[in-house]
Coordinates of C-alpha atoms in Angstrom, one line a residue:
Chain A
M13 CA 6.2 38.0 -90.0
P14 CA 6.7 34.5 -88.7
E15 CA 8.6 32.3 -91.0
G16 CA 6.5 30.3 -93.4
A17 CA 3.2 31.8 -92.3
G18 CA 2.6 34.0 -95.3
P19 CA 0.7 32.4 -98.1
E20 CA 2.3 33.0 -101.4
P21 CA -0.3 33.7 -103.9
G22 CA -0.1 31.7 -107.1
E23 CA 0.9 33.6 -110.1
P24 CA -2.4 34.3 -111.8
G25 CA -0.6 35.5 -114.8
A26 CA 1.2 32.2 -115.3
S27 CA 1.1 30.7 -118.7
A28 CA -1.8 28.7 -119.8
A29 CA -1.8 25.0 -120.4
G30 CA -1.7 23.7 -123.9
D31 CA -5.5 23.6 -124.2
G32 CA -5.9 27.1 -123.0
R33 CA -7.0 26.4 -119.4
P34 CA -5.3 28.7 -116.9
V35 CA -2.4 27.3 -114.9
A36 CA -1.6 28.6 -111.4
E37 CA 0.7 27.3 -108.6
V38 CA -1.1 25.8 -105.7
P39 CA -0.8 28.4 -102.9
F40 CA 1.3 27.2 -100.0
R41 CA -0.8 27.1 -96.8
G42 CA 1.3 24.9 -94.5
G43 CA 4.3 25.7 -92.3
G44 CA 4.5 27.7 -89.1
F45 CA 3.4 26.5 -85.6
A46 CA 6.8 24.9 -85.1
P47 CA 9.1 27.2 -83.2
A48 CA 12.7 26.1 -83.9
P49 CA 15.6 26.8 -81.5
R50 CA 17.5 29.9 -82.4
R51 CA 20.9 30.1 -80.8
G52 CA 22.1 33.4 -79.5
V53 CA 18.8 35.2 -79.5
G54 CA 18.5 35.1 -75.7
P55 CA 22.0 36.5 -74.9
L56 CA 21.6 39.1 -77.6
L57 CA 18.3 40.3 -76.2
F58 CA 19.9 40.5 -72.7
A59 CA 22.8 42.5 -74.0
G60 CA 20.6 44.8 -76.0
L61 CA 18.4 45.6 -73.0
I62 CA 21.4 46.2 -70.7
L63 CA 22.9 48.5 -73.3
L64 CA 19.6 50.4 -73.7
W65 CA 19.4 50.7 -69.9
E66 CA 23.0 52.0 -69.6
A67 CA 22.4 54.5 -72.4
G68 CA 19.2 55.7 -70.7
A69 CA 21.1 56.2 -67.5
R70 CA 24.0 58.0 -69.1
L71 CA 21.7 60.3 -71.1
G72 CA 19.9 61.1 -68.0
W73 CA 16.5 59.6 -69.0
I74 CA 16.6 57.3 -66.0
G75 CA 17.4 59.0 -62.7
P76 CA 20.1 57.4 -60.6
L77 CA 17.7 57.1 -57.7
V78 CA 15.1 55.4 -59.8
L79 CA 17.4 52.8 -61.3
P80 CA 21.2 52.8 -61.1
A81 CA 23.1 52.3 -64.3
P82 CA 24.3 48.8 -65.1
S83 CA 27.9 50.0 -64.8
E84 CA 27.2 51.1 -61.2
V85 CA 25.6 47.8 -60.4
A86 CA 28.6 46.1 -61.8
G87 CA 30.8 48.3 -59.6
A88 CA 28.7 47.3 -56.6
F89 CA 29.1 43.7 -57.6
V90 CA 32.9 44.0 -57.9
R91 CA 33.1 45.6 -54.5
L92 CA 31.1 42.7 -53.1
V93 CA 33.5 40.2 -54.6
E94 CA 36.6 42.1 -53.5
S95 CA 35.3 42.4 -49.9
G96 CA 34.9 38.6 -49.9
Q97 CA 31.3 39.0 -48.7
L98 CA 29.9 37.5 -51.9
W99 CA 31.0 34.0 -50.9
L100 CA 29.6 34.3 -47.4
H101 CA 26.2 35.4 -48.8
L102 CA 26.2 32.8 -51.6
A103 CA 27.3 29.9 -49.3
A104 CA 24.7 30.7 -46.8
S105 CA 22.0 31.0 -49.4
L106 CA 23.0 28.0 -51.5
Q107 CA 23.2 25.8 -48.3
R108 CA 19.6 26.8 -47.3
L109 CA 18.4 26.3 -50.9
L110 CA 20.0 22.9 -51.3
L111 CA 18.9 21.6 -47.9
G112 CA 15.3 22.9 -48.2
W113 CA 14.8 21.9 -51.9
T114 CA 16.3 18.5 -51.5
A115 CA 14.3 17.6 -48.4
G116 CA 11.1 19.1 -49.9
T117 CA 11.6 17.2 -53.2
L118 CA 12.4 13.9 -51.5
L119 CA 9.3 14.1 -49.3
G120 CA 7.3 15.3 -52.3
L121 CA 8.4 12.3 -54.3
L122 CA 7.4 10.0 -51.5
F123 CA 4.0 11.5 -51.0
G124 CA 3.4 12.0 -54.7
L125 CA 4.1 8.4 -55.3
A126 CA 1.8 7.4 -52.5
A127 CA -0.9 9.5 -54.0
G128 CA -0.2 8.1 -57.5
L129 CA -0.1 4.5 -56.4
F130 CA -2.6 3.9 -53.6
S131 CA -6.2 4.7 -53.4
L132 CA -6.0 5.5 -49.7
G133 CA -2.9 7.7 -50.3
R134 CA -4.7 9.6 -53.0
A135 CA -7.9 10.1 -50.9
G136 CA -5.8 11.5 -48.1
I137 CA -3.1 13.5 -49.8
V138 CA -4.9 15.2 -52.7
P139 CA -7.4 17.2 -50.6
L140 CA -4.6 18.0 -48.1
V141 CA -2.4 19.4 -50.9
A142 CA -5.3 21.3 -52.4
A143 CA -5.9 22.9 -49.0
I144 CA -2.4 23.8 -48.1
F145 CA -0.7 24.5 -51.4
P146 CA -2.3 27.9 -52.0
I147 CA -1.3 29.2 -48.6
P148 CA 1.7 31.6 -49.1
K149 CA 4.4 29.9 -47.1
I150 CA 5.8 33.3 -46.2
A151 CA 2.7 33.9 -44.1
L152 CA 3.6 30.8 -42.1
L153 CA 7.2 32.0 -41.5
P154 CA 6.4 33.5 -38.1
L155 CA 4.9 30.2 -37.1
F156 CA 8.0 28.4 -38.3
I157 CA 10.2 30.7 -36.3
V158 CA 8.1 29.9 -33.2
W159 CA 8.4 26.1 -34.0
F160 CA 12.0 25.9 -35.2
G161 CA 13.7 29.0 -33.8
I162 CA 15.1 32.0 -35.6
G163 CA 18.1 30.1 -37.0
E164 CA 18.6 28.0 -40.1
E165 CA 15.8 25.6 -39.3
S166 CA 12.9 27.9 -39.9
K167 CA 14.4 29.1 -43.2
V168 CA 15.0 25.6 -44.5
A169 CA 11.5 24.6 -43.3
T170 CA 10.0 27.4 -45.4
I171 CA 11.7 26.3 -48.5
L172 CA 10.9 22.6 -47.7
F173 CA 7.2 23.4 -47.4
G174 CA 7.2 25.5 -50.5
T175 CA 8.8 22.9 -52.7
F176 CA 7.0 19.9 -51.2
F177 CA 3.5 20.7 -52.6
P178 CA 4.3 21.4 -56.2
T179 CA 6.5 18.3 -56.2
V180 CA 3.6 16.1 -54.9
I181 CA 1.3 17.4 -57.6
A182 CA 3.9 16.9 -60.4
V183 CA 4.7 13.4 -59.2
Y184 CA 1.2 12.1 -58.9
G185 CA 0.2 13.7 -62.1
G186 CA 3.2 12.1 -63.8
V187 CA 2.3 8.7 -62.3
D188 CA -1.3 9.0 -63.5
N189 CA -0.1 9.6 -67.0
V190 CA 2.1 6.5 -67.2
D191 CA 0.9 4.3 -70.0
R192 CA -1.4 1.7 -68.4
G193 CA -0.5 -0.7 -71.2
L194 CA 3.2 -0.7 -70.0
I195 CA 2.1 -1.5 -66.4
R196 CA -0.1 -4.3 -67.6
M197 CA 2.9 -5.6 -69.6
G198 CA 5.0 -5.6 -66.5
Q199 CA 2.3 -7.5 -64.6
S200 CA 2.0 -10.0 -67.5
F201 CA 5.7 -10.8 -67.3
G202 CA 5.4 -11.4 -63.6
L203 CA 7.4 -8.4 -62.5
P204 CA 7.3 -7.8 -58.7
W205 CA 5.4 -4.7 -57.6
L206 CA 8.6 -2.8 -56.7
S207 CA 10.2 -3.5 -60.1
I208 CA 7.1 -2.2 -61.8
V209 CA 7.3 1.0 -59.8
R210 CA 11.1 1.3 -60.2
K211 CA 11.4 0.3 -63.9
I212 CA 8.1 1.4 -65.4
V213 CA 6.2 3.9 -63.3
L214 CA 9.1 6.1 -62.2
P215 CA 10.9 6.4 -65.6
G216 CA 7.5 7.0 -67.2
A217 CA 6.7 9.8 -64.8
L218 CA 10.1 11.3 -65.1
P219 CA 9.3 13.9 -67.7
A220 CA 6.5 15.3 -65.5
I221 CA 8.7 15.1 -62.4
L222 CA 11.5 17.0 -64.1
S223 CA 9.2 19.8 -65.2
G224 CA 7.9 19.8 -61.6
F225 CA 11.5 20.4 -60.5
R226 CA 11.6 23.6 -62.6
I227 CA 8.6 25.0 -60.8
S228 CA 9.8 23.9 -57.3
A229 CA 13.3 25.3 -57.9
A230 CA 11.9 28.7 -58.8
I231 CA 9.6 28.7 -55.8
A232 CA 12.6 27.7 -53.6
I233 CA 14.5 30.8 -54.7
I234 CA 11.6 33.1 -54.1
L235 CA 11.1 31.7 -50.6
L236 CA 14.8 31.7 -49.9
V237 CA 14.9 35.5 -50.2
A238 CA 11.7 36.0 -48.2
A239 CA 13.0 33.8 -45.4
E240 CA 16.4 35.5 -45.4
M241 CA 14.8 38.9 -45.1
I242 CA 13.8 37.9 -41.5
G243 CA 16.7 37.7 -39.3
A244 CA 19.6 36.4 -41.3
E245 CA 23.2 37.7 -41.0
Y246 CA 24.3 36.3 -44.4
G247 CA 22.4 35.3 -47.5
V248 CA 21.6 37.0 -50.8
G249 CA 18.2 38.0 -49.3
A250 CA 19.8 39.6 -46.3
Y251 CA 22.2 41.5 -48.6
I252 CA 19.3 42.8 -50.6
L253 CA 17.3 43.8 -47.5
L254 CA 20.3 45.7 -46.1
A255 CA 20.9 47.5 -49.4
G256 CA 17.2 48.4 -49.5
N257 CA 17.3 49.9 -46.0
L258 CA 20.3 52.0 -46.9
M259 CA 18.7 53.0 -50.2
A260 CA 21.8 51.6 -51.9
T261 CA 20.0 50.8 -55.1
D262 CA 23.2 49.7 -57.0
Q263 CA 23.7 47.0 -54.4
L264 CA 20.1 46.1 -54.4
V265 CA 20.1 45.5 -58.1
A266 CA 23.3 43.6 -57.9
G267 CA 21.7 41.3 -55.4
V268 CA 18.7 40.8 -57.6
A269 CA 21.0 40.0 -60.5
I270 CA 22.7 37.3 -58.4
L271 CA 19.2 35.8 -57.8
S272 CA 18.5 35.9 -61.5
A273 CA 21.8 34.2 -62.2
M274 CA 20.9 31.5 -59.6
G275 CA 17.7 30.9 -61.4
L276 CA 19.4 30.7 -64.8
T277 CA 22.0 28.2 -63.4
V278 CA 19.3 26.0 -61.9
S279 CA 17.4 26.1 -65.2
W280 CA 20.5 25.2 -67.1
L281 CA 21.3 22.3 -64.8
L282 CA 17.7 21.0 -65.2
G283 CA 18.0 21.3 -68.9
R284 CA 21.1 19.2 -68.8
A285 CA 19.4 16.7 -66.6
E286 CA 16.4 16.5 -69.0
R287 CA 18.7 16.0 -72.0
H288 CA 20.5 13.2 -70.2
F289 CA 17.5 11.4 -68.6
L290 CA 15.0 11.9 -71.4
K291 CA 17.2 11.0 -74.3
W292 CA 14.7 8.3 -75.3
R293 CA 12.0 10.9 -75.9
L294 CA 13.7 13.0 -78.5
Chain B
M23 CA 0.2 -27.7 -70.6
D24 CA -3.4 -27.0 -71.7
L25 CA -5.3 -23.9 -70.9
S26 CA -9.0 -24.2 -70.3
L27 CA -11.9 -21.9 -69.8
R28 CA -14.9 -23.4 -68.0
A29 CA -18.3 -21.7 -68.2
V30 CA -16.7 -18.3 -68.2
T31 CA -18.9 -15.3 -68.1
H32 CA -17.5 -11.8 -67.7
R33 CA -19.1 -8.4 -67.0
Y34 CA -17.8 -4.9 -66.7
G35 CA -20.3 -3.4 -64.2
D36 CA -23.7 -4.1 -65.8
L37 CA -22.2 -4.8 -69.2
E38 CA -21.9 -8.5 -70.0
V39 CA -19.1 -9.0 -72.5
L40 CA -18.6 -12.8 -72.5
R41 CA -21.2 -15.4 -71.7
G42 CA -20.7 -19.1 -71.0
I43 CA -17.4 -19.6 -72.8
D44 CA -16.0 -23.2 -72.7
L45 CA -12.8 -23.6 -74.5
T46 CA -9.6 -25.6 -74.2
I47 CA -6.3 -24.7 -75.8
R48 CA -4.3 -27.8 -76.2
A49 CA -0.5 -27.9 -75.9
G50 CA 1.1 -27.3 -79.3
E51 CA -1.9 -25.9 -81.1
V52 CA -2.6 -22.4 -82.3
V53 CA -6.2 -21.3 -81.5
C54 CA -7.3 -18.2 -83.3
V55 CA -10.2 -16.2 -81.9
I56 CA -12.1 -14.0 -84.2
G57 CA -15.3 -12.0 -83.8
P58 CA -16.9 -8.6 -84.5
S59 CA -15.3 -5.6 -82.7
G60 CA -16.3 -5.2 -79.1
C61 CA -17.2 -8.9 -78.7
G62 CA -14.8 -9.5 -75.9
K63 CA -11.9 -11.1 -77.8
S64 CA -9.3 -9.1 -75.9
T65 CA -11.1 -9.6 -72.6
L66 CA -11.0 -13.4 -73.3
L67 CA -7.2 -13.1 -73.7
R68 CA -6.8 -11.1 -70.5
L69 CA -8.8 -13.7 -68.7
L70 CA -6.6 -16.5 -70.1
G71 CA -3.4 -14.9 -68.8
G72 CA -4.7 -13.9 -65.5
L73 CA -4.7 -10.1 -66.1
E74 CA -8.4 -10.1 -65.2
R75 CA -10.6 -12.3 -63.0
P76 CA -13.8 -13.8 -64.6
S77 CA -17.1 -12.8 -63.1
E78 CA -18.2 -16.4 -63.3
G79 CA -16.6 -19.6 -64.2
R80 CA -13.0 -20.7 -64.0
V81 CA -9.8 -20.4 -66.0
L82 CA -7.6 -23.5 -65.5
Q83 CA -4.1 -24.6 -66.3
V84 CA -4.3 -28.3 -67.1
G85 CA -0.9 -30.0 -66.5
E86 CA 2.4 -28.6 -65.5
P87 CA 4.1 -26.0 -67.6
P88 CA 7.3 -27.4 -69.1
P89 CA 10.3 -27.2 -66.8
G90 CA 12.4 -24.1 -67.4
S91 CA 9.5 -22.0 -68.4
L92 CA 10.0 -18.7 -66.6
N93 CA 6.6 -17.1 -67.4
P94 CA 4.2 -19.8 -68.6
L95 CA 1.5 -17.4 -69.9
T96 CA 3.1 -14.6 -71.9
Y97 CA 1.5 -11.8 -73.9
V98 CA 2.4 -10.1 -77.1
F99 CA 0.4 -6.8 -77.3
Q100 CA -1.1 -5.0 -80.2
D101 CA 0.7 -1.8 -79.3
F102 CA 4.0 -3.7 -78.6
A103 CA 4.2 -2.3 -75.0
L104 CA 7.9 -1.6 -75.2
L105 CA 9.6 0.7 -72.7
P106 CA 10.6 3.7 -74.8
W107 CA 13.6 4.4 -72.4
R108 CA 15.1 1.0 -72.9
T109 CA 17.0 -0.4 -75.9
A110 CA 15.8 -3.5 -77.7
A111 CA 18.1 -5.6 -75.6
G112 CA 17.0 -3.7 -72.5
N113 CA 13.4 -4.4 -73.2
V114 CA 14.0 -8.1 -73.6
A115 CA 16.2 -8.1 -70.4
L116 CA 13.3 -6.5 -68.4
A117 CA 11.4 -9.8 -68.5
L118 CA 14.4 -11.6 -67.1
E119 CA 15.7 -9.2 -64.5
D120 CA 13.6 -10.4 -61.6
R121 CA 14.1 -14.1 -62.4
P122 CA 16.7 -16.3 -60.7
C123 CA 19.3 -16.2 -63.5
S124 CA 22.7 -14.8 -63.4
R125 CA 23.8 -11.7 -65.4
A126 CA 25.8 -13.8 -67.8
E127 CA 22.9 -16.2 -68.4
R128 CA 20.6 -13.2 -68.9
R129 CA 22.9 -11.7 -71.5
E130 CA 23.1 -15.1 -73.2
I131 CA 19.3 -15.5 -73.4
V132 CA 18.8 -11.9 -74.6
A133 CA 21.4 -12.4 -77.4
E134 CA 19.9 -15.7 -78.4
V135 CA 16.2 -14.5 -78.7
L136 CA 17.3 -11.4 -80.5
A137 CA 19.2 -13.6 -83.0
R138 CA 16.1 -15.8 -83.4
T139 CA 14.0 -12.8 -84.3
K140 CA 16.7 -11.5 -86.6
L141 CA 17.3 -8.4 -84.4
S142 CA 20.9 -9.0 -83.3
E143 CA 22.2 -5.8 -85.1
F144 CA 19.4 -3.7 -83.4
A145 CA 20.2 -4.8 -79.8
D146 CA 21.3 -1.3 -78.7
V147 CA 18.6 0.7 -80.6
L148 CA 15.8 2.5 -78.8
P149 CA 12.2 1.6 -79.8
R150 CA 11.5 5.0 -81.4
Q151 CA 14.3 4.3 -83.9
L152 CA 12.7 1.1 -85.0
S153 CA 9.9 0.5 -87.5
G154 CA 6.6 -0.9 -86.3
G155 CA 7.5 -4.3 -87.5
M156 CA 10.8 -4.3 -85.8
R157 CA 9.2 -3.1 -82.6
Q158 CA 6.8 -6.1 -82.6
R159 CA 9.8 -8.4 -83.3
V160 CA 11.4 -7.0 -80.1
A161 CA 8.2 -7.7 -78.3
I162 CA 8.1 -11.3 -79.7
A163 CA 11.8 -11.7 -78.7
R164 CA 10.9 -10.6 -75.2
A165 CA 8.0 -13.1 -75.0
L166 CA 10.3 -15.9 -76.2
A167 CA 13.0 -15.0 -73.6
V168 CA 10.8 -16.2 -70.7
R169 CA 10.2 -19.5 -72.5
P170 CA 6.4 -19.4 -72.4
A171 CA 4.2 -22.5 -72.2
C172 CA 1.4 -20.6 -74.0
L173 CA 1.7 -17.4 -76.0
L174 CA -1.2 -15.0 -75.8
L175 CA -1.2 -12.8 -78.8
D176 CA -3.6 -9.8 -78.8
E177 CA -3.9 -8.6 -82.5
P178 CA -0.1 -8.6 -82.7
L179 CA -0.1 -7.5 -86.4
S180 CA -3.0 -5.0 -86.3
A181 CA -0.9 -1.9 -85.8
L182 CA 1.3 -2.7 -88.8
D183 CA 0.9 -1.9 -92.4
S184 CA -0.1 -4.7 -94.7
Q185 CA 3.3 -5.4 -96.2
T186 CA 5.0 -5.6 -92.8
R187 CA 2.1 -7.7 -91.5
E188 CA 2.7 -10.2 -94.3
L189 CA 6.4 -10.4 -93.4
L190 CA 5.8 -10.9 -89.7
L191 CA 3.1 -13.4 -90.4
D192 CA 5.6 -15.5 -92.3
D193 CA 8.1 -15.1 -89.4
L194 CA 5.4 -16.2 -86.9
L195 CA 4.7 -19.3 -89.1
E196 CA 8.4 -20.1 -89.3
L197 CA 8.7 -19.7 -85.6
W198 CA 5.9 -22.0 -84.8
L199 CA 7.3 -24.7 -87.2
R200 CA 10.5 -24.5 -85.2
E201 CA 9.2 -24.2 -81.7
R202 CA 5.7 -25.7 -81.8
F203 CA 4.5 -23.3 -79.2
T204 CA 1.0 -23.2 -77.9
A205 CA -0.8 -20.0 -78.7
C206 CA -4.1 -18.2 -78.4
Y207 CA -4.1 -15.6 -81.2
V208 CA -6.8 -13.0 -81.1
T209 CA -7.4 -11.1 -84.4
H210 CA -10.0 -9.5 -86.5
N211 CA -8.1 -10.4 -89.7
L212 CA -9.6 -13.5 -91.2
S213 CA -6.6 -14.2 -93.5
E214 CA -4.3 -14.2 -90.5
A215 CA -6.7 -16.6 -88.7
V216 CA -6.7 -19.1 -91.6
R217 CA -3.0 -18.9 -92.1
L218 CA -2.0 -19.5 -88.5
G219 CA -4.9 -21.3 -86.7
H220 CA -5.3 -25.0 -86.1
R221 CA -8.7 -24.1 -84.8
I222 CA -10.6 -20.9 -85.3
V223 CA -13.1 -19.8 -82.6
V224 CA -15.8 -17.6 -83.9
L225 CA -17.4 -15.3 -81.3
S226 CA -20.8 -13.7 -81.6
R227 CA -21.3 -10.1 -80.9
R228 CA -21.6 -8.8 -77.4
P229 CA -22.1 -10.6 -75.1
G230 CA -19.6 -12.9 -76.8
R231 CA -20.5 -16.5 -77.0
I232 CA -18.8 -19.2 -79.1
R233 CA -20.7 -19.4 -82.3
E234 CA -18.6 -22.0 -83.9
I235 CA -15.2 -23.6 -83.8
V236 CA -13.8 -24.2 -87.2
E237 CA -11.0 -26.8 -87.5
I238 CA -8.6 -26.4 -90.4
D239 CA -6.8 -29.7 -91.1
M240 CA -4.1 -28.4 -93.4
P241 CA -0.7 -28.4 -91.6
L242 CA 0.7 -24.9 -91.1
E243 CA 3.7 -25.5 -93.3
A244 CA 1.5 -26.2 -96.3
R245 CA -0.5 -22.9 -95.9
K246 CA 0.5 -20.3 -98.4
D247 CA -1.0 -17.0 -99.0
G248 CA -3.7 -17.1 -101.7
L249 CA -4.3 -20.9 -101.5
A250 CA -7.8 -21.7 -102.8
E251 CA -8.7 -23.9 -99.9
L252 CA -7.8 -21.2 -97.4
Q253 CA -9.7 -18.6 -99.3
E254 CA -12.7 -20.9 -99.2
Q255 CA -12.3 -21.2 -95.4
Q256 CA -11.9 -17.4 -95.1
R257 CA -15.1 -16.9 -97.2
R258 CA -17.0 -19.3 -94.9
L259 CA -15.8 -17.5 -91.8
W260 CA -16.8 -14.2 -93.3
E261 CA -20.3 -15.6 -93.9
L262 CA -20.5 -16.5 -90.2
L263 CA -19.3 -13.2 -89.1
R264 CA -20.9 -10.9 -91.5
E265 CA -24.3 -10.4 -89.8
E266 CA -22.7 -10.2 -86.4
A267 CA -20.2 -7.6 -87.5
A268 CA -22.9 -5.5 -89.2
A269 CA -25.0 -5.6 -86.0
A270 CA -22.1 -4.9 -83.8
D271 CA -21.2 -1.9 -85.9
R272 CA -24.5 -0.3 -85.2
E273 CA -24.3 -0.8 -81.4
L274 CA -23.5 2.1 -79.1
A275 CA -20.1 1.8 -77.4
D276 CA -21.4 2.1 -73.9
A277 CA -25.0 1.2 -74.2

C-alpha cells in the first residue's frame, strides 16, 4: 500500500464529549501523490533480478542457449577486457556517438532557436520536422552509405540525423514556454536582441532543452548500434552482431550490457548537468 | 521630462480598449491611474513605455531625459519579472550589463541600489528564496539602477498580501520623498492611489476614456494611512468607479 494513502478511520468508539455528543477523530484523507526519492532501491532491484536470473540458470530453469547465466556473461566480458578488444570497440563507438550527437545537437539547437524565434523559421522548419522526424533513420542508412561512403561518415550522419529532430522539437518547445513577461521585461530595460536571447530565452528554455538531451542521447545509442551493424570493424554494435552470428549468446548479452551501461552513464551525466544548471529551479 | 499622450486610441483587433486619451505626466509628479478591471489601465502603461504602439494618436516625450539616465522609461511589473536563475544582485545587474559602464561601476551601482532598497544582505539570494515583498524590492532596485526619468508601475503591490503591501507602500513614499521621481502608477486599489498620487486619473470601463482627473493637494509626506481627508477622497473615487466597475464585472471577457 502506498505510503499515506490509506484513510485511517476515526475511532467511532472514542469517548463522548462532556455533553454526550459523540467525538471522533477527523479521518485523514491527504497525503500520497508525491513520490519521494528512495536511495538504493534501483541498485537493489538490479541485484535481485540478476541473482534470480543466475539462480534460474543454475537450477536449469533457463536453458544456456535461451539465455546465458550472468556469470557466463561476466566471463565473456572479462575475456573481452583481457584481450584488449573492449577499448577498441568502446573507443570506436564513443567517438561516433560523441561526434554524431554533438553535431546533431548543435544543429538542432540552431534550427530549434530559429523555429522558436522567427515566424519564417517556424513556418519552414516545423512542417519539415514533422515530415522527416518519424522516418526511421536506419531506413536511410543505405542512402547515407551511398552519399557518405561505407566509413565513419555514414555512421556519424545517421546519429546526427537521429538526434537533430528531437532536439529541434525540444528547443522550440522550450523557447515557446519561456515566460513572455520576462522577455517584455528585457525589452523594457532596453536589452539588445541578442542579450534577450542569451540571458532570458536560452536559460528559460534550458529545462526543456536538457530533457530533450535525454531523449536524443537514447536515440543516439540506438542508432549507433544499428549503424555499426552495417560494415564496421570495431564498435559495440559490431561486437554484438559478430557474437550473434556465432551464436555466442554470452558475448551478445555482454555487449548489450555495455550499451545499457553507456545509457546509464549518459543519464547520470545529464542528471549532474541538470542539478548544476537548474539549481535555481529546486 | 514630461510624458504625454495625445488623442490616443488603442485597439486589439476589433476590440477598442482605449479611446481618445489625452494625458500629460509632468516631471516630478506621481499620476495614479485607476479604473474597473479590463479598462485598459495596463495597456495605457505599455503605450507610455513604448512596449506597444497606439492604433491612433501619439505618445510623446516632452523635454530631454535628465543626463545620466540609462533607461528613461522603466517598468516595475506586477509579477516582479525577475529571472529565477539570477540572484538579486544578478537581476539588478542585468539592466546594466549592456550599458556602457565598467564592471566596477556596475558593481558599485548594484550595491548602492540594493542598499537603498534595504536588500544588501540578500544580494546573493535567488528569487525563489525571497518573499513576495522582497522580490518586488529587488525589482524596484533594478528599476532604480538605470536611473529612470519616469517610473511606470503596473499594479506593483497587487501580488502581495495586505501587510506587505502596507510596508512597501511606505517604502515607495519614502523613496519618492528622497528622489522625487516621476511616475505613472496603475492600480485598482483606491487607498494606494490616494496615498501616492498627486493626481488620480479615473478611467471608464472599456473602451477606457478619462472620466475624471482628481487632484489631491495634500503633500505626500503628510499622507498617513486612515487620514479622514484621504478616506473622503477614497470614498468619492469609489462613487465615481462603482457603476463602471459593476458594469465591467458583467461584461464578457472577449465579447
